[in-house]
PDB file of C-alpha atoms in Angstrom:
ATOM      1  CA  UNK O   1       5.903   1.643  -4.546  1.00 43.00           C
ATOM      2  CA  UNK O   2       5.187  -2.171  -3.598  1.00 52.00           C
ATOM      3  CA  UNK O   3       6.843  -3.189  -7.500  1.00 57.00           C
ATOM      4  CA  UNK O   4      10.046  -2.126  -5.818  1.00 61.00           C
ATOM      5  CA  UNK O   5      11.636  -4.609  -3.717  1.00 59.00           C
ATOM      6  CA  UNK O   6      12.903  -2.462  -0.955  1.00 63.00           C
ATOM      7  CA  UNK O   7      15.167  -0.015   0.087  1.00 71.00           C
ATOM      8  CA  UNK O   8      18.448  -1.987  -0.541  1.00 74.00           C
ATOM      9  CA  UNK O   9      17.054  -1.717  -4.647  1.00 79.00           C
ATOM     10  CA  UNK O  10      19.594   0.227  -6.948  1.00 79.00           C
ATOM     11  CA  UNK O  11      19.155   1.417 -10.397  1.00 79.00           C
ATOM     12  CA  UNK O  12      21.722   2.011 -13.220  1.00 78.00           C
ATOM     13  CA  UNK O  13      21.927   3.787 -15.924  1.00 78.00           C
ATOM     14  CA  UNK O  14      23.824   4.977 -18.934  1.00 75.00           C
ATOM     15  CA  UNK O  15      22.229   8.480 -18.749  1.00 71.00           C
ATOM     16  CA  UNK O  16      20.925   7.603 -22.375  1.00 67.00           C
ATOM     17  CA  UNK O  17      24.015   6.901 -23.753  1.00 64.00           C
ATOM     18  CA  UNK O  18      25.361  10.457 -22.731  1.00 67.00           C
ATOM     19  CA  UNK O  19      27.536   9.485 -20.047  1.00 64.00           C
ATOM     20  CA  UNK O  20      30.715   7.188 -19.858  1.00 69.00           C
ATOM     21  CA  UNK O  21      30.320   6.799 -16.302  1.00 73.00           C
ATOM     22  CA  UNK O  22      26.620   4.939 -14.733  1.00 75.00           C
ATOM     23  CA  UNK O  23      24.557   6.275 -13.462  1.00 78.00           C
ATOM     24  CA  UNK O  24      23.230   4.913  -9.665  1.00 79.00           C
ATOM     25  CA  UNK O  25      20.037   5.364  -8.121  1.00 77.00           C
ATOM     26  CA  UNK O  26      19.114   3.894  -4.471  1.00 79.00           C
ATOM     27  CA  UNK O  27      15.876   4.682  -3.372  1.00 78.00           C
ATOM     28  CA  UNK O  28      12.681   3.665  -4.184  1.00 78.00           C
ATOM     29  CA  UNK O  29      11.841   7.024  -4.659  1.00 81.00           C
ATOM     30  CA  UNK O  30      14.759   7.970  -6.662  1.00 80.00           C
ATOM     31  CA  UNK O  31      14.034   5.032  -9.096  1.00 79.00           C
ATOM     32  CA  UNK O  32      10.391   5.605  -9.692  1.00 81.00           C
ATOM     33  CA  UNK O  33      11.505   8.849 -10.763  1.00 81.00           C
ATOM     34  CA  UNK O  34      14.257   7.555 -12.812  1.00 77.00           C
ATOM     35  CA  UNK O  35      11.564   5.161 -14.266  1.00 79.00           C
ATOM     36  CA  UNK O  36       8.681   7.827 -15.252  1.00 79.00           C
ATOM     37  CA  UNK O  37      11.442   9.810 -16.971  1.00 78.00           C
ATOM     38  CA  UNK O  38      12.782   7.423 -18.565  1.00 77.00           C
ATOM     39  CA  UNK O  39       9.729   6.335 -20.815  1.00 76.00           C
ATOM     40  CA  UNK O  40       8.084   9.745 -21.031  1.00 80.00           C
ATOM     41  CA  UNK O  41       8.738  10.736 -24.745  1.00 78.00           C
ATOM     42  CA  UNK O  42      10.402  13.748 -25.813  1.00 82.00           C
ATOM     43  CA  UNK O  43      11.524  15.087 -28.795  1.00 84.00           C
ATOM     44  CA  UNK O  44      14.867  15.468 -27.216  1.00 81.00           C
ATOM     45  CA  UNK O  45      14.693  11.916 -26.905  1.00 77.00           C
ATOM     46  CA  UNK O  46      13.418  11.075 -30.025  1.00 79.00           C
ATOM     47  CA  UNK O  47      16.205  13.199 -31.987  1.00 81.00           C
ATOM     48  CA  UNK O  48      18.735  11.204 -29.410  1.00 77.00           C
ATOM     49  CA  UNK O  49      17.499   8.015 -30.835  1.00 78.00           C
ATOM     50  CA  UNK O  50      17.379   9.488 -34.724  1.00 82.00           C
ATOM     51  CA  UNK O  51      13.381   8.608 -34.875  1.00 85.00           C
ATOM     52  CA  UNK O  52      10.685   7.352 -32.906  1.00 87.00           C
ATOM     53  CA  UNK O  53      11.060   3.557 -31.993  1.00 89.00           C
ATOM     54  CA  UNK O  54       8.498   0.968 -30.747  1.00 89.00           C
ATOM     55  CA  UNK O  55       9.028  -1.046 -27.306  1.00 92.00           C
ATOM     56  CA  UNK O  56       9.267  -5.078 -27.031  1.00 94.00           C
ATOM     57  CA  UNK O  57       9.045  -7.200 -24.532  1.00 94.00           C
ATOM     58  CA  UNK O  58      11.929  -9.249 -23.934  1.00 93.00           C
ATOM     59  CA  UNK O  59      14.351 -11.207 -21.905  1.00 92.00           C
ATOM     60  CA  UNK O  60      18.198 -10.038 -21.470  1.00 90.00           C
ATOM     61  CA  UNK O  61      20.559 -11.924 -19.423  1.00 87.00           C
ATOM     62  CA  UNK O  62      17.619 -13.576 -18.016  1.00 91.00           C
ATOM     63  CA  UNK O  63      15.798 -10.585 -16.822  1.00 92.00           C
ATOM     64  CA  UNK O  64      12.271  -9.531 -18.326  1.00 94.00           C
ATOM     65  CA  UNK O  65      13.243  -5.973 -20.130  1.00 94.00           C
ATOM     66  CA  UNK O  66      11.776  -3.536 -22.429  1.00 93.00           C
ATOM     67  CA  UNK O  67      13.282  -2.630 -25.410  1.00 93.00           C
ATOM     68  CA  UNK O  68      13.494   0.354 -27.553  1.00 91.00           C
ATOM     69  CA  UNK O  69      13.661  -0.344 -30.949  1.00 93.00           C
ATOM     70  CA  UNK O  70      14.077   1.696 -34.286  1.00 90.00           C
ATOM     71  CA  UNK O  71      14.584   0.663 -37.714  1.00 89.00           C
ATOM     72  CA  UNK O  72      15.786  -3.180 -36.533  1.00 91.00           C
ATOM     73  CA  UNK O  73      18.431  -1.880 -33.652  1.00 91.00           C
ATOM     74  CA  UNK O  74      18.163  -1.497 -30.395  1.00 93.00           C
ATOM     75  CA  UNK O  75      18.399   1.805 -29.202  1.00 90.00           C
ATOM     76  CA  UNK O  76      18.020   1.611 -25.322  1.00 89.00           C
ATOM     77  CA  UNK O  77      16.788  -1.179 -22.848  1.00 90.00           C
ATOM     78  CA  UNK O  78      15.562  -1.165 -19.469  1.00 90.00           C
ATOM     79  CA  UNK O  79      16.332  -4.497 -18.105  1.00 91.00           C
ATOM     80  CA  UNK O  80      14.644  -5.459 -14.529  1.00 91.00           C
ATOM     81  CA  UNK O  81      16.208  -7.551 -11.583  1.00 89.00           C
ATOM     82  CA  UNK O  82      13.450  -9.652 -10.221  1.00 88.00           C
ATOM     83  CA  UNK O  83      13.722 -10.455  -6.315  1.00 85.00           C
ATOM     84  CA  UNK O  84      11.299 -12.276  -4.381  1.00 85.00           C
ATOM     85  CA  UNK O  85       8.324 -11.065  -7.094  1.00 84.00           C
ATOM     86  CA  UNK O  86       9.574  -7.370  -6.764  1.00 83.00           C
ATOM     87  CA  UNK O  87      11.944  -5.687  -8.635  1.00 84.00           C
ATOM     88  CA  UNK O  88      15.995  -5.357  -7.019  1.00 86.00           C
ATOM     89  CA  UNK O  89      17.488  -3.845  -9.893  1.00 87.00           C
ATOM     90  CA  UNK O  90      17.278  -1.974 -12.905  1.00 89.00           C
ATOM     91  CA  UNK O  91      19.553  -1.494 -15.695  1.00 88.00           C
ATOM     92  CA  UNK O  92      18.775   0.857 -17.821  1.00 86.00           C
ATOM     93  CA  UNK O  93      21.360   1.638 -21.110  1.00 86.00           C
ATOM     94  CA  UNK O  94      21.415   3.333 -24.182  1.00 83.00           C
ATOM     95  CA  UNK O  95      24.554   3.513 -25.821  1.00 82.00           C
ATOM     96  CA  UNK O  96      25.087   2.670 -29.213  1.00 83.00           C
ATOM     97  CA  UNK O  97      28.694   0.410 -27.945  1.00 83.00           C
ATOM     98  CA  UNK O  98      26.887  -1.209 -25.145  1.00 83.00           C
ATOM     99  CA  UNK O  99      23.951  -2.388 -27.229  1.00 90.00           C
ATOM    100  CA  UNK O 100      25.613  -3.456 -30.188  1.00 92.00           C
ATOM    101  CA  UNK O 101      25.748  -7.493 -28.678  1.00 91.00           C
ATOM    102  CA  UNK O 102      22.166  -6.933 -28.205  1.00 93.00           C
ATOM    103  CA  UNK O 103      21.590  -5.357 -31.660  1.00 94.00           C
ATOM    104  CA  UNK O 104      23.169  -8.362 -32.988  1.00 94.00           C
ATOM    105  CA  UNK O 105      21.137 -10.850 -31.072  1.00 92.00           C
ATOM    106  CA  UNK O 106      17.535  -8.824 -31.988  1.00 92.00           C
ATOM    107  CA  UNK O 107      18.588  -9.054 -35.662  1.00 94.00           C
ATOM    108  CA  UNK O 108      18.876 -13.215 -35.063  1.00 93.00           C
ATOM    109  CA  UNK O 109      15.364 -13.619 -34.065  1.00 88.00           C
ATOM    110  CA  UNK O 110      11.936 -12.621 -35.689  1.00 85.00           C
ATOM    111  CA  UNK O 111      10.571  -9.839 -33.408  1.00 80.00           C
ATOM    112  CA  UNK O 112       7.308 -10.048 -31.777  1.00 85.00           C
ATOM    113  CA  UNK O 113       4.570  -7.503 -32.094  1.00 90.00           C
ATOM    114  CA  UNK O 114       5.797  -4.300 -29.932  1.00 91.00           C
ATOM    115  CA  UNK O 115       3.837  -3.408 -26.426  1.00 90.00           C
ATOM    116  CA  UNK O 116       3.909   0.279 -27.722  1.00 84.00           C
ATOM    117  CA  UNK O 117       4.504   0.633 -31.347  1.00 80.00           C
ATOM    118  CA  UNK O 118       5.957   4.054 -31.679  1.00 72.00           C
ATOM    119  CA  UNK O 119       6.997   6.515 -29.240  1.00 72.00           C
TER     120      UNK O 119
END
């Protein structure tokens, strides 16, 4: 797992907008795991989201990210701390109150093509 910076790297996450409280993951192991399941699609996931959305490429709070999108909101993000050319951090949400600043920001700007255009 040489894309993960060590084992002082932590993970958080929303639990796909199911939980109020984050989620924390610090091991390597634990957030490759996190990762995999995370972008696998299921229709669990997909009736979460209310659809099947396409994934950009993008920058939030200065970190490269991927982002889910679906009918012009954003409907999770995985955003990824960069440390000495591995990754430190990931923070991974999906709740409709935490992305609405983001929402509003995506809606702002003409999208680029999506990385995988649908899910």
């Amino acid at each position: 797992m040489t894309w993960i910076h060590g084992d002082d790297a932590t993970a958080l996450s929303d639990g796909a907008g199911l939980s109020r409280t984050l989620w924390r993951y610090e091991t390597p192991q634990r957030i490759a795991t996190m990762m995999r399941t995370a972008f696998k699609p299921s229709s669990a996931k997909r009736r979460l989201a209310d659809g099947s959305p396409s994934f950009h490429l993008a920058q939030v709070n200065g970190w490269p990210a991927v982002l889910a999108v679906l009918e012009n909101r954003i409907v999770g993000t995985a955003a990824f701390e960069i440390s000495d050319g591995k990754v430190a951090a990931v923070h991974g949400f999906a709740a409709a109150e935490r992305l609405a600043r983001l929402t509003r920001t995506w809606r702002q700007h003409e999208p680029d093509a999506p990385v995988i255009g649908q899910w």
